[in-house]
GROMACS .gro file of N, CA and C in nm:
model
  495
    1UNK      N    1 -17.576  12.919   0.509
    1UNK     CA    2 -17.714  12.965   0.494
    1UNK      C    3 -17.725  13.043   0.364
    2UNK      N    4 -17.815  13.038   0.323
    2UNK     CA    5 -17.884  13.112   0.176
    2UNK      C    6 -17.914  13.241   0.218
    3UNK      N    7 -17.903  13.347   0.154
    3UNK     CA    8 -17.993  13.420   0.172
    3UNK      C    9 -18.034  13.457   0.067
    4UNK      N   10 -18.209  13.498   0.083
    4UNK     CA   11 -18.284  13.600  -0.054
    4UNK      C   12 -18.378  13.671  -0.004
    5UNK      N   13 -18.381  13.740  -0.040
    5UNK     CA   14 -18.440  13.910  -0.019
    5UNK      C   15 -18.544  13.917  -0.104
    6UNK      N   16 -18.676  14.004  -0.051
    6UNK     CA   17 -18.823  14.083  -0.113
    6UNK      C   18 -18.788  14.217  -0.076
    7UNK      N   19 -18.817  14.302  -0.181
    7UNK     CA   20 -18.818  14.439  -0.158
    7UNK      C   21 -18.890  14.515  -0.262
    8UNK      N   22 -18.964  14.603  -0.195
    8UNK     CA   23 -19.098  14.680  -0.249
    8UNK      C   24 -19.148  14.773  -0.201
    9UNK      N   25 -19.239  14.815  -0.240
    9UNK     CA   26 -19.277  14.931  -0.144
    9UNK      C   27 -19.361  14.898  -0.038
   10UNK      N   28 -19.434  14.935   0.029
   10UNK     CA   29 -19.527  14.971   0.133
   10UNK      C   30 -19.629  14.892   0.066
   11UNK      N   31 -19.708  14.770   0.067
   11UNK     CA   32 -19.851  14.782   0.012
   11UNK      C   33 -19.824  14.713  -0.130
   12UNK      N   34 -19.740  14.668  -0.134
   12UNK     CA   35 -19.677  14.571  -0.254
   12UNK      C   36 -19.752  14.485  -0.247
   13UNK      N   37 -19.741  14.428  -0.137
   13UNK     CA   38 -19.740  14.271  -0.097
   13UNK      C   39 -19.642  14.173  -0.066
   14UNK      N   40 -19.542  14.245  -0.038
   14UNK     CA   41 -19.394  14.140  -0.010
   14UNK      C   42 -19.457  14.041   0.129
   15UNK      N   43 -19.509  14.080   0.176
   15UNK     CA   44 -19.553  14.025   0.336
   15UNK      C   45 -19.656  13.882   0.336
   16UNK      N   46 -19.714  13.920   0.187
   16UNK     CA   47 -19.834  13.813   0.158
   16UNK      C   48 -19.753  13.727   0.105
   17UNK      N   49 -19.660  13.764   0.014
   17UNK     CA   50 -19.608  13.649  -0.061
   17UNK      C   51 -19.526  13.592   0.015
   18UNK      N   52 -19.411  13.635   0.080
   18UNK     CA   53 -19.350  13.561   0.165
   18UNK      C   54 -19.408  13.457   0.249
   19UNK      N   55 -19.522  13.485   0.334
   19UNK     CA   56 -19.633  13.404   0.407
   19UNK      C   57 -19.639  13.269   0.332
   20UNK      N   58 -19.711  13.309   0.197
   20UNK     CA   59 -19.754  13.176   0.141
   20UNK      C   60 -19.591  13.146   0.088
   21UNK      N   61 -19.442  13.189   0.052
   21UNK     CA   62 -19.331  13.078  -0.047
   21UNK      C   63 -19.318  13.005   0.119
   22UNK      N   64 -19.344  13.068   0.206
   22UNK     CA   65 -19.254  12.994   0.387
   22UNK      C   66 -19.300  12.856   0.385
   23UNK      N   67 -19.410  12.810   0.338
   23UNK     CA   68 -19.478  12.680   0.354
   23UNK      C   69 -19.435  12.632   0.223
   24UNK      N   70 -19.404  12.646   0.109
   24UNK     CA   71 -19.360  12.576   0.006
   24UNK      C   72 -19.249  12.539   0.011
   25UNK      N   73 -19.108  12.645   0.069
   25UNK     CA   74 -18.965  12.552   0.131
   25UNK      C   75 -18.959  12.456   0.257
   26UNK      N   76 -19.048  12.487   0.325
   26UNK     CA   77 -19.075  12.413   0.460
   26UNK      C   78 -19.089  12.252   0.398
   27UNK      N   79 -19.186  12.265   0.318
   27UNK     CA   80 -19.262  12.134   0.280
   27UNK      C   81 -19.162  12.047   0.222
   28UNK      N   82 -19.036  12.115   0.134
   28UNK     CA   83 -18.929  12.055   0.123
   28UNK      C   84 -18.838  11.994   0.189
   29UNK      N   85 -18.878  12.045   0.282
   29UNK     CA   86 -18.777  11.974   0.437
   29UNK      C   87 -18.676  12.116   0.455
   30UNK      N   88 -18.663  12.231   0.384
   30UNK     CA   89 -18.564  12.354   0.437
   30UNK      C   90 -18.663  12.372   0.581
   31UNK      N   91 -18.520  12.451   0.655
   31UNK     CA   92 -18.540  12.487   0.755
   31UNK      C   93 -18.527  12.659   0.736
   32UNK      N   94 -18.634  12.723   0.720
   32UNK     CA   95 -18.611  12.839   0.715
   32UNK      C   96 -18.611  12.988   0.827
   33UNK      N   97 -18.565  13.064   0.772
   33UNK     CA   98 -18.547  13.179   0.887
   33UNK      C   99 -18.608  13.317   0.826
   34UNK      N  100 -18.641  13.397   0.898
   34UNK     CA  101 -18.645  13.515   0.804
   34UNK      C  102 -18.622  13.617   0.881
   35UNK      N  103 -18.569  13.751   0.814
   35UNK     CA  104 -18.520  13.865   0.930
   35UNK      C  105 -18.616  14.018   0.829
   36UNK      N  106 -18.721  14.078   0.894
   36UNK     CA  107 -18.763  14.223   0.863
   36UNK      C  108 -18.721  14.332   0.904
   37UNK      N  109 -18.717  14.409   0.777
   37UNK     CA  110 -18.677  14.557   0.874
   37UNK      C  111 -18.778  14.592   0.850
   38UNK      N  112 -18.795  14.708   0.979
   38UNK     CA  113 -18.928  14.809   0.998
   38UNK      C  114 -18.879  14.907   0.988
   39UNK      N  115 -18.925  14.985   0.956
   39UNK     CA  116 -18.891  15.138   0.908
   39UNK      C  117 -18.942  15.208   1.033
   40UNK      N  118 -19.013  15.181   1.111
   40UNK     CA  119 -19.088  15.263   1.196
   40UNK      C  120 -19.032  15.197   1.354
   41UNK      N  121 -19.088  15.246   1.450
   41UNK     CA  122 -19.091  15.197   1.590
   41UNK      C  123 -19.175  15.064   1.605
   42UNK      N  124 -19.152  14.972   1.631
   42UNK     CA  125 -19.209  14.867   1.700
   42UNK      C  126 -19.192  14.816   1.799
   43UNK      N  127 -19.271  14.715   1.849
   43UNK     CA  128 -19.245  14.677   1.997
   43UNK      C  129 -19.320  14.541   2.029
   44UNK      N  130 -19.265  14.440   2.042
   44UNK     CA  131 -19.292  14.292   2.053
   44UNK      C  132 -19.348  14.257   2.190
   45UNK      N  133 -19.311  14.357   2.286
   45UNK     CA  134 -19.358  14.321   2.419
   45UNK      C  135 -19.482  14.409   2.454
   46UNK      N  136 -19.537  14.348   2.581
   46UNK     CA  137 -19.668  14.398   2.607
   46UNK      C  138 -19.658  14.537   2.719
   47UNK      N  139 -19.728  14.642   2.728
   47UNK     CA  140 -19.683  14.748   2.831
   47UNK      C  141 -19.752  14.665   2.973
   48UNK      N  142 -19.699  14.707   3.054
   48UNK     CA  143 -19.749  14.659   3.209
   48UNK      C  144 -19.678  14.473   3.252
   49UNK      N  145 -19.620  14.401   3.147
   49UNK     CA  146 -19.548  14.291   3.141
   49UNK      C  147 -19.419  14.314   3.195
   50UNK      N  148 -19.388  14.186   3.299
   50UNK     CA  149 -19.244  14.226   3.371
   50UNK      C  150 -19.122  14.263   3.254
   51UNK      N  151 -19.113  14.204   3.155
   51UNK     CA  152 -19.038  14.218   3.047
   51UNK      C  153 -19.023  14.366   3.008
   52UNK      N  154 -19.169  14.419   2.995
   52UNK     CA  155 -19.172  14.555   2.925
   52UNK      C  156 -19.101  14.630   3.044
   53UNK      N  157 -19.181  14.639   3.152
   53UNK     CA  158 -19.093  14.691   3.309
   53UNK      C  159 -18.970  14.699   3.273
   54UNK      N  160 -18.880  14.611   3.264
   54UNK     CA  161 -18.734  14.547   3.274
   54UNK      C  162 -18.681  14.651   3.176
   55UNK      N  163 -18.750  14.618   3.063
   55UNK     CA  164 -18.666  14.673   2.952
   55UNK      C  165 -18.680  14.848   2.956
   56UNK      N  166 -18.791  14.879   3.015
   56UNK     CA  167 -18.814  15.033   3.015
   56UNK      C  168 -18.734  15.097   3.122
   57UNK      N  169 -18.674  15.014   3.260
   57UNK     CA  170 -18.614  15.057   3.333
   57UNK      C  171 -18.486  15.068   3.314
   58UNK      N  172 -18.443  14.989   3.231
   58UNK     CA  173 -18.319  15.068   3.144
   58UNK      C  174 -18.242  14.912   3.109
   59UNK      N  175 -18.246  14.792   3.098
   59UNK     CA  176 -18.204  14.695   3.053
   59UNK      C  177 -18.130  14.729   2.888
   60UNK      N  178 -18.036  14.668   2.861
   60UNK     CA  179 -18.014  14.679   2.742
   60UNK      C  180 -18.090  14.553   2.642
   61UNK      N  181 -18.079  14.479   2.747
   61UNK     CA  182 -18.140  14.304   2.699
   61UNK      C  183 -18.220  14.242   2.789
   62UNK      N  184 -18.313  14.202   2.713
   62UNK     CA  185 -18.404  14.135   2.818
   62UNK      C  186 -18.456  14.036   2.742
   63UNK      N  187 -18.441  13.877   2.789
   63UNK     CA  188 -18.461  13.764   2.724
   63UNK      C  189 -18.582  13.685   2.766
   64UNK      N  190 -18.705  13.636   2.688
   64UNK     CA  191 -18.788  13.617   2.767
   64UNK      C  192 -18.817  13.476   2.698
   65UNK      N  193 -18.819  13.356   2.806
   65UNK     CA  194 -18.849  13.172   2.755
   65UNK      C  195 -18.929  13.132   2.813
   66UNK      N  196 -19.003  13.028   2.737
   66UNK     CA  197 -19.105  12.942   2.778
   66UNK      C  198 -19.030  12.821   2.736
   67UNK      N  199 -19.206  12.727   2.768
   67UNK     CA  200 -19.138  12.604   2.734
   67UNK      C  201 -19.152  12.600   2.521
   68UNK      N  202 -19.213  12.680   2.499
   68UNK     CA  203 -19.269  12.700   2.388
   68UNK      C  204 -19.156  12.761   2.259
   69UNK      N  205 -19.120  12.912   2.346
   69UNK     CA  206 -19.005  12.993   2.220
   69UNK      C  207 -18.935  13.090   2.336
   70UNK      N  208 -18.860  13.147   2.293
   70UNK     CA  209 -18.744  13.250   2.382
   70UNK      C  210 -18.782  13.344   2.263
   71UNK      N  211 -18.729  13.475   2.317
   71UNK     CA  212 -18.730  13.595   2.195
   71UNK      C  213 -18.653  13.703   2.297
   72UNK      N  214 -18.533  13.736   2.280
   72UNK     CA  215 -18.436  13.834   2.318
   72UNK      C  216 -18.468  13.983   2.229
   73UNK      N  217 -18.507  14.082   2.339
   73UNK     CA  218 -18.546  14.177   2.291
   73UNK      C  219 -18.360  14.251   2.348
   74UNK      N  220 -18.382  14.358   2.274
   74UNK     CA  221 -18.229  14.420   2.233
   74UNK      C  222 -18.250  14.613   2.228
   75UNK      N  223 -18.252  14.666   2.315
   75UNK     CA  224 -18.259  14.834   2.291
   75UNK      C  225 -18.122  14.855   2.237
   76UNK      N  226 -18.094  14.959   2.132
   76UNK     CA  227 -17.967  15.002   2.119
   76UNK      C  228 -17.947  15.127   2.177
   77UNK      N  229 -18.087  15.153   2.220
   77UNK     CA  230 -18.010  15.286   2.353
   77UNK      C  231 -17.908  15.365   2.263
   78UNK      N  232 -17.933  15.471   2.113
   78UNK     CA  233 -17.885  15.579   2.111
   78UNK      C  234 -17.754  15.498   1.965
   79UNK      N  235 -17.731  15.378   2.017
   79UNK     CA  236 -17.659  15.294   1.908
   79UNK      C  237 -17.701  15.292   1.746
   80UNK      N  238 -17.580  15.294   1.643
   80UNK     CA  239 -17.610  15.240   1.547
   80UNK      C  240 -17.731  15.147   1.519
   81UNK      N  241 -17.831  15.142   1.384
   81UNK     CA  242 -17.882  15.048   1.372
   81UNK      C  243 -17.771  14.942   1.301
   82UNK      N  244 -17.803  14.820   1.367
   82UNK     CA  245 -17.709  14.718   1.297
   82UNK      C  246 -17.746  14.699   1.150
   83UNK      N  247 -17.661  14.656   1.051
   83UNK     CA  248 -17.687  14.614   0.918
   83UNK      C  249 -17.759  14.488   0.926
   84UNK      N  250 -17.767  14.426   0.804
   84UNK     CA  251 -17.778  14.319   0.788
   84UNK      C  252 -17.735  14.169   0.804
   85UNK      N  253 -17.589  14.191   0.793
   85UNK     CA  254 -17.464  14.078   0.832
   85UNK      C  255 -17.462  14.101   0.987
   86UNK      N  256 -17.484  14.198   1.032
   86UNK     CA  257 -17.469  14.195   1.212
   86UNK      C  258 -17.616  14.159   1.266
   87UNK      N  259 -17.718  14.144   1.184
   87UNK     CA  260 -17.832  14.096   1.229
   87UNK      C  261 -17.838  13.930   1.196
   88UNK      N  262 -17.761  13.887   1.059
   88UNK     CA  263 -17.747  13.786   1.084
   88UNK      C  264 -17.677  13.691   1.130
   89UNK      N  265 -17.597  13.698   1.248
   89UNK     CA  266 -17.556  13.615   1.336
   89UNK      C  267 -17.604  13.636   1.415
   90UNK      N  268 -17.739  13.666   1.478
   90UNK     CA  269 -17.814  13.624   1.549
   90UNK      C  270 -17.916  13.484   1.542
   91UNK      N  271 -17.884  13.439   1.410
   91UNK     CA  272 -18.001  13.340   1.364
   91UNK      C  273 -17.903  13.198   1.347
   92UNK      N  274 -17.983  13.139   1.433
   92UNK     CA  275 -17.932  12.967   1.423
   92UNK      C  276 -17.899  12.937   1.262
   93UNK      N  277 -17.846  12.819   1.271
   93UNK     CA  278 -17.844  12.771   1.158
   93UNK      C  279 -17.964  12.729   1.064
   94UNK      N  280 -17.968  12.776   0.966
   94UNK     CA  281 -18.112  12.720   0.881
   94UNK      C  282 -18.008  12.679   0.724
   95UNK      N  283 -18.121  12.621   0.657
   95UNK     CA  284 -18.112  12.647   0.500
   95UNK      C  285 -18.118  12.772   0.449
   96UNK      N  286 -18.243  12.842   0.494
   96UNK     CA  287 -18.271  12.957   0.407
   96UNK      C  288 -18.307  13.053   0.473
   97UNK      N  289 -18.211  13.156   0.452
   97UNK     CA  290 -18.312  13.315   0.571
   97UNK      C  291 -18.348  13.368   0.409
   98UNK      N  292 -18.482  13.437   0.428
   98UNK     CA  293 -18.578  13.513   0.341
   98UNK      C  294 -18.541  13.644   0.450
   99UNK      N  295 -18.531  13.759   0.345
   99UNK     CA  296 -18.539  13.859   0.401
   99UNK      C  297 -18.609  13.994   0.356
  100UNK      N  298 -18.681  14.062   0.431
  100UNK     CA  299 -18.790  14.121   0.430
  100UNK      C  300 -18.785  14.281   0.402
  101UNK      N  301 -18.730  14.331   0.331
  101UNK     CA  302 -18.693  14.455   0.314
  101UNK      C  303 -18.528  14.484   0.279
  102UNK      N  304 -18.475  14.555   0.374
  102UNK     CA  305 -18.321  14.593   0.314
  102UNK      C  306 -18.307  14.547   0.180
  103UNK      N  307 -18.408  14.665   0.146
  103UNK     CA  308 -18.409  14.703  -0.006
  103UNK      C  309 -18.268  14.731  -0.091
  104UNK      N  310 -18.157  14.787   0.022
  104UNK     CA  311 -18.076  14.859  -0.064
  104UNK      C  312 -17.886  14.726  -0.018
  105UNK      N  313 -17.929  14.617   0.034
  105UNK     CA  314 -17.835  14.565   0.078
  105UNK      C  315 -17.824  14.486  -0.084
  106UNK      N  316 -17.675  14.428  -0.072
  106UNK     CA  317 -17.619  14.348  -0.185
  106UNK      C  318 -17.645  14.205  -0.137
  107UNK      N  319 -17.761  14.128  -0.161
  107UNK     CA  320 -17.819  14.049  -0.181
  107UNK      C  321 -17.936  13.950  -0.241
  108UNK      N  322 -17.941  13.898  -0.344
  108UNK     CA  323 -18.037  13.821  -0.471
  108UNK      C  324 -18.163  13.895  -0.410
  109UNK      N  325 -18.246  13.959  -0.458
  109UNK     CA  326 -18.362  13.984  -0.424
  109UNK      C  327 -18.492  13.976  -0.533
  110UNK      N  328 -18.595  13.962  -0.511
  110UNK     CA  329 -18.731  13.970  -0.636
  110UNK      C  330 -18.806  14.113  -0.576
  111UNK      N  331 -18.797  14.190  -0.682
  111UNK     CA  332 -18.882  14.296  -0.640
  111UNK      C  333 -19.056  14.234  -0.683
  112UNK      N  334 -19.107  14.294  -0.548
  112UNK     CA  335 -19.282  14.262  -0.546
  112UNK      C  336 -19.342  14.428  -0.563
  113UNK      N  337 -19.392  14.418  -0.701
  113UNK     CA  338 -19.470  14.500  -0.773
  113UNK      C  339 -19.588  14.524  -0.790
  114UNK      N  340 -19.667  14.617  -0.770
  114UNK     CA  341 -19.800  14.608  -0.750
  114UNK      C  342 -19.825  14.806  -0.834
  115UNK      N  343 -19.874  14.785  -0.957
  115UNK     CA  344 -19.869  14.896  -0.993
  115UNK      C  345 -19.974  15.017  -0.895
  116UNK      N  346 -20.093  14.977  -0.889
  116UNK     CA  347 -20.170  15.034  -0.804
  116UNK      C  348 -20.129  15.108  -0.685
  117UNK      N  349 -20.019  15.016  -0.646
  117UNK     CA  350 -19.955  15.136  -0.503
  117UNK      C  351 -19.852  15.281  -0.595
  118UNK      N  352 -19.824  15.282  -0.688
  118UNK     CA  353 -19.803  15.422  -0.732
  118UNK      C  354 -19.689  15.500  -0.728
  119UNK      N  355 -19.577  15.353  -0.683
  119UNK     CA  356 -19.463  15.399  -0.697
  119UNK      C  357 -19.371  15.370  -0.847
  120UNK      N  358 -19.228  15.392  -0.837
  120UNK     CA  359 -19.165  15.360  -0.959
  120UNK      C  360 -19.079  15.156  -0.966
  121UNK      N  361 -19.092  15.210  -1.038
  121UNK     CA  362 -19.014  14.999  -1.034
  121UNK      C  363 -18.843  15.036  -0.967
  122UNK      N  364 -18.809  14.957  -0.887
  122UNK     CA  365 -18.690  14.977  -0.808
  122UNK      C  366 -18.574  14.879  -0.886
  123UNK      N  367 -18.582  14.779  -0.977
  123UNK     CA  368 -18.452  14.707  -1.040
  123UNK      C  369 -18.410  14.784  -1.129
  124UNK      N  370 -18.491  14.868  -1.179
  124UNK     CA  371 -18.370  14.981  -1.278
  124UNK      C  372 -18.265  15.016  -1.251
  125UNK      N  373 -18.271  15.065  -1.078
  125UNK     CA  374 -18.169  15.121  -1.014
  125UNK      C  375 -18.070  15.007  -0.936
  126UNK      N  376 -18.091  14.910  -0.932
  126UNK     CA  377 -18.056  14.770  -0.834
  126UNK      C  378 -18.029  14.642  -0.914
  127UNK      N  379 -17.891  14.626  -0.926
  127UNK     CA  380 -17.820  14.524  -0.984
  127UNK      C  381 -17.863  14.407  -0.914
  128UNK      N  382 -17.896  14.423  -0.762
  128UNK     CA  383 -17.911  14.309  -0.681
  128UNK      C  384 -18.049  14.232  -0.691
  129UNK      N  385 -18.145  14.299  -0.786
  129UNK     CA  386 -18.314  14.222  -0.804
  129UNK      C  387 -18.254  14.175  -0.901
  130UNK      N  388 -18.272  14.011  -0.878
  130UNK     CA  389 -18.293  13.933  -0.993
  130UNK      C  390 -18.424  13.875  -1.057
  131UNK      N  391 -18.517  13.897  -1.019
  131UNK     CA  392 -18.652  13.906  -1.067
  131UNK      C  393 -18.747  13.966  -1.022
  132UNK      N  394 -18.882  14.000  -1.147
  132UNK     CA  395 -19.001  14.111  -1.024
  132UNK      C  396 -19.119  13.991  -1.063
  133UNK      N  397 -19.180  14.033  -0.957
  133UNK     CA  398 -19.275  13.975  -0.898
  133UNK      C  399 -19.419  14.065  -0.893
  134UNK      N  400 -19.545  14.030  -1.006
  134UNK     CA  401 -19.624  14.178  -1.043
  134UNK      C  402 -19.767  14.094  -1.075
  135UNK      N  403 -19.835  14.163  -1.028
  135UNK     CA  404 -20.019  14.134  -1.072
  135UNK      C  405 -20.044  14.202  -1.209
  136UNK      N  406 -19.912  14.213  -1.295
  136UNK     CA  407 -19.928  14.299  -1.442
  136UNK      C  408 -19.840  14.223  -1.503
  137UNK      N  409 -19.896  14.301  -1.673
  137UNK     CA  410 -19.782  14.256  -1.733
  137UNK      C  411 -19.666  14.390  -1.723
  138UNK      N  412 -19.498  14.333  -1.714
  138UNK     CA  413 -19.435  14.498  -1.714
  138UNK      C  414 -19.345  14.468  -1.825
  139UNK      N  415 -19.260  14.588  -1.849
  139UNK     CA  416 -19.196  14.570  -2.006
  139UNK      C  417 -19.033  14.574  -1.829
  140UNK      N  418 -18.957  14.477  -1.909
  140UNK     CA  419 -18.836  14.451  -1.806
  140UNK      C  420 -18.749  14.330  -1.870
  141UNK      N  421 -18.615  14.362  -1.858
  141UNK     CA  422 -18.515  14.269  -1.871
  141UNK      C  423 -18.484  14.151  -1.794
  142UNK      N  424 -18.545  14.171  -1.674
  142UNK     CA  425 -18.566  14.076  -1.562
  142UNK      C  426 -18.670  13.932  -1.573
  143UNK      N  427 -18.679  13.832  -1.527
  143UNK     CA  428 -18.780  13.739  -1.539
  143UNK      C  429 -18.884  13.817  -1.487
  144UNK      N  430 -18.972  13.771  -1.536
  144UNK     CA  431 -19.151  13.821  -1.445
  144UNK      C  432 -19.195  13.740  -1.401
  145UNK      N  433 -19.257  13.701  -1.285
  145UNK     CA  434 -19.304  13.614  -1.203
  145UNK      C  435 -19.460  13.671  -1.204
  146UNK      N  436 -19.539  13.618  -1.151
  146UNK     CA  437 -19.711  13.586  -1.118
  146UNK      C  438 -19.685  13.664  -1.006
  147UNK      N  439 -19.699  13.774  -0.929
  147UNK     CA  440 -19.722  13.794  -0.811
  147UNK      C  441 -19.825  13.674  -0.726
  148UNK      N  442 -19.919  13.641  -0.791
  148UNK     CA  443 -19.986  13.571  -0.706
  148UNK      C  444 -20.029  13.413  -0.737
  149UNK      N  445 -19.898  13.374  -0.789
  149UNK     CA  446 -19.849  13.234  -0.801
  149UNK      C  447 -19.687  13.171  -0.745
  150UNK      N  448 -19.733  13.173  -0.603
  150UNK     CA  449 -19.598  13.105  -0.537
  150UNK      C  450 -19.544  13.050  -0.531
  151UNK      N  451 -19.589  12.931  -0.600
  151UNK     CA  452 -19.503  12.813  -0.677
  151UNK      C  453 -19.442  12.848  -0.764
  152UNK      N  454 -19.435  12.897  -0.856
  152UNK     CA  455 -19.372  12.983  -0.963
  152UNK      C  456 -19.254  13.036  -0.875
  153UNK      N  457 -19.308  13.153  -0.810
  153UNK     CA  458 -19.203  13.228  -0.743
  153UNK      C  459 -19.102  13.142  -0.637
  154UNK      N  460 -19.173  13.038  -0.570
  154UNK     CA  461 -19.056  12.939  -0.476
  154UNK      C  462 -18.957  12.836  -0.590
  155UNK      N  463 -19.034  12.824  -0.717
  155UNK     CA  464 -18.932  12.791  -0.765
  155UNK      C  465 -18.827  12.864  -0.829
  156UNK      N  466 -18.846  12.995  -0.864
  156UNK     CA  467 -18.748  13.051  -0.923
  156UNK      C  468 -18.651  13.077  -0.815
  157UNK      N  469 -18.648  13.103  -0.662
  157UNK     CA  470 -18.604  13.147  -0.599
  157UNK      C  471 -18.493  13.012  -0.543
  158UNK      N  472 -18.562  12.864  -0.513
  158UNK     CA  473 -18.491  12.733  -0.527
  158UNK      C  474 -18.367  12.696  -0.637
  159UNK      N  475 -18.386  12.737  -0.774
  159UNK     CA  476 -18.305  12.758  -0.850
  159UNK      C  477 -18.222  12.858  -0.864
  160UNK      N  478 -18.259  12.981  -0.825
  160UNK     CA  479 -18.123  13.080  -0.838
  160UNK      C  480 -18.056  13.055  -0.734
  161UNK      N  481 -18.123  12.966  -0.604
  161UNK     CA  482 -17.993  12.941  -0.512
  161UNK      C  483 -17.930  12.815  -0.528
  162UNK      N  484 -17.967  12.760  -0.632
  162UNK     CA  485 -17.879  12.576  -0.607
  162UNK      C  486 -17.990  12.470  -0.551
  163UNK      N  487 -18.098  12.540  -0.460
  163UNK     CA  488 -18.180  12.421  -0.317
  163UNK      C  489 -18.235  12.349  -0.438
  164UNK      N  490 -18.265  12.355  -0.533
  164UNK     CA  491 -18.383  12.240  -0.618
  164UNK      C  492 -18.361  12.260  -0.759
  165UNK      N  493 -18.488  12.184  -0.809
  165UNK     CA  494 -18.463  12.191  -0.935
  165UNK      C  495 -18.616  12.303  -0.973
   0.00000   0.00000   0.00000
């Protein structure tokens, strides 16, 4: 499996762009995956759902299938958060996991830039962005991509891994 990484701040837009490159590798025939970190508390299940029950009564795991999708919810109950490499062997085999944050892991990433949100540019500090991704022009040693041209950006990302031309 491939992996490549978006990382940005809050309000970048890593979330938009990813949305629209998912349908441009798809269309290629990749089978893709993608894994987010949240910085905050979330929660995939519904309150008052036997699932939520299950899991609030103290389950460590609670796996829930249709005929449709399964989705194994996981408390670590007080545990380490897992990294990245221990999150990914949870994911079938694909072509390509895109990954959604873990800003600070050692893996090819495009920083998504958006000056307006008011932070500082993050590849200064990060050997691991190999390109930014910006609704500006920026002064950088890095390629610059269109923030809001995904073809552009699915291809640069196809070529730094080998998948295309």
């Amino acid at each position: 499996m491939k992996i490549f990484g978006f990382a940005g701040y809050s309000g970048s837009g890593k979330t938009t762009l990813i949305e629209k490159l998912i349908p441009l590798f798809t269309a290629r025939g990749l089978k893709v995956s993608l894994i987010k970190h949240a910085h905050h508390t979330f929660d995939v299940d519904t309150p008052g759902k036997d699932s939520y029950r299950h899991r609030h009564a103290g389950c460590t795991e609670v796996l829930v299938t249709s005929s449709r999708r399964w989705v194994l919810m996981h408390e670590l109950r007080g545990e380490a958060e897992p990294d990245l490499n221990q999150q990914l062997v949870h994911l079938s085999p694909c072509d390509l996991v895109l990954v959604e944050g873990f800003k600070h892991d050692p893996i090819p990433k495009i920083e998504v830039y958006r000056a307006g949100v008011g932070e500082p540019l993050l590849h200064p500090n990060d050997p691991n962005i190999v390109a930014v991704a910006s609704d500006a022009a920026l002064e950088t040693r890095l390629p610059l991509l269109d923030l809001n041209n995904p073809t552009q950006v699915a291809a640069f990302v196809l070529k730094h891994l080998g998948l295309g031309t």
